[in-house]
C-alpha atoms as a PDB file:
ATOM      1  CA  MET A   1     -38.640 172.518  17.168  1.00  0.00           C
ATOM      2  CA  ASP A   2     -36.514 169.801  15.605  1.00  0.00           C
ATOM      3  CA  ILE A   3     -38.618 166.641  16.106  1.00  0.00           C
ATOM      4  CA  LEU A   4     -36.496 163.624  17.110  1.00  0.00           C
ATOM      5  CA  TYR A   5     -39.291 161.082  17.501  1.00  0.00           C
ATOM      6  CA  THR A   6     -43.044 160.964  17.017  1.00  0.00           C
ATOM      7  CA  ALA A   7     -45.336 158.611  18.910  1.00  0.00           C
ATOM      8  CA  GLU A   8     -48.603 157.787  17.209  1.00  0.00           C
ATOM      9  CA  ALA A   9     -51.719 156.291  18.808  1.00  0.00           C
ATOM     10  CA  LEU A  10     -55.341 155.751  17.910  1.00  0.00           C
ATOM     11  CA  ALA A  11     -58.290 155.594  20.317  1.00  0.00           C
ATOM     12  CA  THR A  12     -61.411 153.734  19.204  1.00  0.00           C
ATOM     13  CA  GLY A  13     -64.640 152.598  20.797  1.00  0.00           C
ATOM     14  CA  ASP A  14     -66.416 154.664  23.423  1.00  0.00           C
ATOM     15  CA  GLY A  15     -63.690 157.060  24.617  1.00  0.00           C
ATOM     16  CA  ARG A  16     -62.707 156.100  28.148  1.00  0.00           C
ATOM     17  CA  ASN A  17     -64.406 152.733  27.615  1.00  0.00           C
ATOM     18  CA  GLY A  18     -62.633 151.895  24.402  1.00  0.00           C
ATOM     19  CA  HIS A  19     -59.321 150.753  23.037  1.00  0.00           C
ATOM     20  CA  VAL A  20     -55.963 152.396  22.428  1.00  0.00           C
ATOM     21  CA  ARG A  21     -53.233 151.170  20.127  1.00  0.00           C
ATOM     22  CA  THR A  22     -49.972 152.697  19.067  1.00  0.00           C
ATOM     23  CA  ALA A  23     -48.971 152.566  15.422  1.00  0.00           C
ATOM     24  CA  ASP A  24     -46.042 150.274  16.277  1.00  0.00           C
ATOM     25  CA  GLY A  25     -48.292 147.943  18.312  1.00  0.00           C
ATOM     26  CA  LEU A  26     -46.240 148.252  21.495  1.00  0.00           C
ATOM     27  CA  VAL A  27     -49.289 149.562  23.347  1.00  0.00           C
ATOM     28  CA  ASP A  28     -52.482 147.738  22.460  1.00  0.00           C
ATOM     29  CA  THR A  29     -55.009 147.695  25.274  1.00  0.00           C
ATOM     30  CA  ASP A  30     -58.562 148.323  26.285  1.00  0.00           C
ATOM     31  CA  VAL A  31     -59.173 151.347  28.509  1.00  0.00           C
ATOM     32  CA  ARG A  32     -61.906 151.650  31.108  1.00  0.00           C
ATOM     33  CA  VAL A  33     -63.327 154.301  33.398  1.00  0.00           C
ATOM     34  CA  PRO A  34     -61.971 153.555  36.907  1.00  0.00           C
ATOM     35  CA  LYS A  35     -64.371 152.354  39.588  1.00  0.00           C
ATOM     36  CA  GLU A  36     -63.706 155.569  41.545  1.00  0.00           C
ATOM     37  CA  MET A  37     -65.325 157.495  38.692  1.00  0.00           C
ATOM     38  CA  GLY A  38     -68.306 155.164  38.363  1.00  0.00           C
ATOM     39  CA  GLY A  39     -66.879 152.833  35.752  1.00  0.00           C
ATOM     40  CA  ALA A  40     -66.167 149.130  35.638  1.00  0.00           C
ATOM     41  CA  GLY A  41     -62.403 149.492  36.097  1.00  0.00           C
ATOM     42  CA  GLY A  42     -60.257 146.462  35.393  1.00  0.00           C
ATOM     43  CA  ALA A  43     -58.223 148.066  32.604  1.00  0.00           C
ATOM     44  CA  PRO A  44     -55.843 151.001  32.253  1.00  0.00           C
ATOM     45  CA  ASN A  45     -57.243 154.508  31.977  1.00  0.00           C
ATOM     46  CA  PRO A  46     -55.726 157.679  30.505  1.00  0.00           C
ATOM     47  CA  GLU A  47     -54.533 158.902  33.923  1.00  0.00           C
ATOM     48  CA  LEU A  48     -52.646 155.648  34.571  1.00  0.00           C
ATOM     49  CA  LEU A  49     -50.941 155.898  31.205  1.00  0.00           C
ATOM     50  CA  PHE A  50     -50.082 159.558  31.814  1.00  0.00           C
ATOM     51  CA  ALA A  51     -48.710 158.766  35.295  1.00  0.00           C
ATOM     52  CA  ALA A  52     -46.467 156.015  33.919  1.00  0.00           C
ATOM     53  CA  GLY A  53     -45.207 158.205  31.094  1.00  0.00           C
ATOM     54  CA  TYR A  54     -44.538 161.199  33.351  1.00  0.00           C
ATOM     55  CA  ALA A  55     -42.668 159.089  35.927  1.00  0.00           C
ATOM     56  CA  ALA A  56     -40.440 157.515  33.268  1.00  0.00           C
ATOM     57  CA  CYS A  57     -39.802 160.808  31.482  1.00  0.00           C
ATOM     58  CA  PHE A  58     -39.008 162.701  34.690  1.00  0.00           C
ATOM     59  CA  HIS A  59     -36.674 159.911  35.867  1.00  0.00           C
ATOM     60  CA  SER A  60     -34.822 160.114  32.558  1.00  0.00           C
ATOM     61  CA  ALA A  61     -34.504 163.909  32.935  1.00  0.00           C
ATOM     62  CA  LEU A  62     -33.257 163.429  36.511  1.00  0.00           C
ATOM     63  CA  GLN A  63     -30.605 160.982  35.332  1.00  0.00           C
ATOM     64  CA  ALA A  64     -29.486 163.331  32.551  1.00  0.00           C
ATOM     65  CA  VAL A  65     -29.179 166.269  34.955  1.00  0.00           C
ATOM     66  CA  ALA A  66     -27.260 164.134  37.462  1.00  0.00           C
ATOM     67  CA  ARG A  67     -24.858 162.906  34.760  1.00  0.00           C
ATOM     68  CA  ALA A  68     -24.222 166.471  33.602  1.00  0.00           C
ATOM     69  CA  GLN A  69     -23.479 167.502  37.199  1.00  0.00           C
ATOM     70  CA  LYS A  70     -21.421 164.346  37.805  1.00  0.00           C
ATOM     71  CA  VAL A  71     -23.625 163.160  40.665  1.00  0.00           C
ATOM     72  CA  ALA A  72     -24.196 159.409  41.030  1.00  0.00           C
ATOM     73  CA  ILE A  73     -27.876 158.620  41.621  1.00  0.00           C
ATOM     74  CA  ASP A  74     -27.804 154.820  41.640  1.00  0.00           C
ATOM     75  CA  GLY A  75     -31.030 153.337  42.964  1.00  0.00           C
ATOM     76  CA  SER A  76     -33.046 156.493  42.298  1.00  0.00           C
ATOM     77  CA  SER A  77     -36.734 156.357  41.493  1.00  0.00           C
ATOM     78  CA  VAL A  78     -39.599 158.658  40.581  1.00  0.00           C
ATOM     79  CA  GLY A  79     -43.175 157.956  41.594  1.00  0.00           C
ATOM     80  CA  SER A  80     -46.089 159.734  39.960  1.00  0.00           C
ATOM     81  CA  ARG A  81     -49.683 160.315  41.002  1.00  0.00           C
ATOM     82  CA  VAL A  82     -52.115 161.838  38.529  1.00  0.00           C
ATOM     83  CA  GLY A  83     -55.432 163.016  39.901  1.00  0.00           C
ATOM     84  CA  ILE A  84     -58.474 164.024  37.895  1.00  0.00           C
ATOM     85  CA  GLY A  85     -61.381 166.114  39.128  1.00  0.00           C
ATOM     86  CA  SER A  86     -63.776 168.911  38.328  1.00  0.00           C
ATOM     87  CA  ASN A  87     -62.133 172.160  37.326  1.00  0.00           C
ATOM     88  CA  GLY A  88     -65.121 174.108  38.678  1.00  0.00           C
ATOM     89  CA  GLN A  89     -66.008 175.363  35.203  1.00  0.00           C
ATOM     90  CA  GLY A  90     -67.971 172.409  33.884  1.00  0.00           C
ATOM     91  CA  GLY A  91     -64.928 170.453  32.775  1.00  0.00           C
ATOM     92  CA  PHE A  92     -62.167 168.381  34.269  1.00  0.00           C
ATOM     93  CA  GLY A  93     -58.565 169.062  35.206  1.00  0.00           C
ATOM     94  CA  LEU A  94     -55.499 167.128  36.253  1.00  0.00           C
ATOM     95  CA  ALA A  95     -53.047 167.476  39.118  1.00  0.00           C
ATOM     96  CA  VAL A  96     -49.704 165.685  39.352  1.00  0.00           C
ATOM     97  CA  GLU A  97     -47.550 164.744  42.320  1.00  0.00           C
ATOM     98  CA  LEU A  98     -44.024 163.520  41.636  1.00  0.00           C
ATOM     99  CA  GLU A  99     -41.963 161.852  44.374  1.00  0.00           C
ATOM    100  CA  VAL A 100     -38.233 161.740  43.759  1.00  0.00           C
ATOM    101  CA  ASN A 101     -36.100 159.339  45.785  1.00  0.00           C
ATOM    102  CA  ILE A 102     -32.306 159.484  45.482  1.00  0.00           C
ATOM    103  CA  PRO A 103     -30.778 157.248  48.162  1.00  0.00           C
ATOM    104  CA  GLY A 104     -27.395 158.283  49.540  1.00  0.00           C
ATOM    105  CA  VAL A 105     -27.514 161.823  48.149  1.00  0.00           C
ATOM    106  CA  ASP A 106     -27.646 164.862  50.419  1.00  0.00           C
ATOM    107  CA  PRO A 107     -31.272 166.095  50.550  1.00  0.00           C
ATOM    108  CA  ALA A 108     -30.295 169.603  49.384  1.00  0.00           C
ATOM    109  CA  VAL A 109     -28.453 168.161  46.370  1.00  0.00           C
ATOM    110  CA  ALA A 110     -31.372 165.822  45.648  1.00  0.00           C
ATOM    111  CA  GLN A 111     -33.770 168.783  45.702  1.00  0.00           C
ATOM    112  CA  GLN A 112     -31.518 170.763  43.362  1.00  0.00           C
ATOM    113  CA  LEU A 113     -31.382 167.827  40.929  1.00  0.00           C
ATOM    114  CA  ALA A 114     -35.179 167.403  41.074  1.00  0.00           C
ATOM    115  CA  ASP A 115     -35.699 171.123  40.458  1.00  0.00           C
ATOM    116  CA  ALA A 116     -33.319 171.022  37.496  1.00  0.00           C
ATOM    117  CA  ALA A 117     -35.036 167.920  36.080  1.00  0.00           C
ATOM    118  CA  HIS A 118     -38.383 169.715  36.341  1.00  0.00           C
ATOM    119  CA  GLN A 119     -36.985 172.423  34.044  1.00  0.00           C
ATOM    120  CA  VAL A 120     -35.830 170.013  31.318  1.00  0.00           C
ATOM    121  CA  CYS A 121     -38.411 167.191  31.439  1.00  0.00           C
ATOM    122  CA  PRO A 122     -40.675 167.360  28.357  1.00  0.00           C
ATOM    123  CA  TYR A 123     -43.749 166.416  30.409  1.00  0.00           C
ATOM    124  CA  SER A 124     -42.973 169.180  32.908  1.00  0.00           C
ATOM    125  CA  ASN A 125     -42.503 171.669  30.097  1.00  0.00           C
ATOM    126  CA  ALA A 126     -45.773 170.588  28.457  1.00  0.00           C
ATOM    127  CA  THR A 127     -47.782 170.895  31.665  1.00  0.00           C
ATOM    128  CA  ARG A 128     -46.156 174.009  33.151  1.00  0.00           C
ATOM    129  CA  GLY A 129     -48.771 176.699  33.668  1.00  0.00           C
ATOM    130  CA  ASN A 130     -51.574 174.313  32.661  1.00  0.00           C
ATOM    131  CA  ILE A 131     -51.895 171.958  35.614  1.00  0.00           C
ATOM    132  CA  GLU A 132     -50.594 171.828  39.163  1.00  0.00           C
ATOM    133  CA  VAL A 133     -47.408 169.747  39.409  1.00  0.00           C
ATOM    134  CA  THR A 134     -45.801 169.195  42.802  1.00  0.00           C
ATOM    135  CA  VAL A 135     -42.269 167.752  42.980  1.00  0.00           C
ATOM    136  CA  THR A 136     -41.244 166.361  46.360  1.00  0.00           C
ATOM    137  CA  VAL A 137     -37.935 164.771  47.313  1.00  0.00           C
ATOM    138  CA  VAL A 138     -38.447 161.860  49.694  1.00  0.00           C
ATOM    139  CA  ASP A 139     -35.916 159.871  51.670  1.00  0.00           C
ATOM    140  CA  ASP A 140     -36.668 156.181  52.146  1.00  0.00           C
END
């Protein structure tokens, strides 16, 4: 693979109750176990950061696919939900739900664009076969 960009981050402290900082300083925040998992909450957690990154990455892939197919997707959005739970084998696993909204585009075309984006999105490619990812086209 020809690397175009490398992100670099360091986690310190007590894992999920610690601190993360990127080498460029653009992300520099405490992280906390969410209340739903028995923690104090009140700060981002790895799943929140993953959800934000996946939503942004998938939306970028959706826009690229739409441009290539000459389909205008003004006002589009991608929502992401990342769930964490027991994998039944003593560890934990993730599940992702992506909601794609493309106002004013025929639902069949919107679904085709979402499916195509799921094939080119780096997050989708990294998770494919490893975690459950559901992509749903919604109409507001």
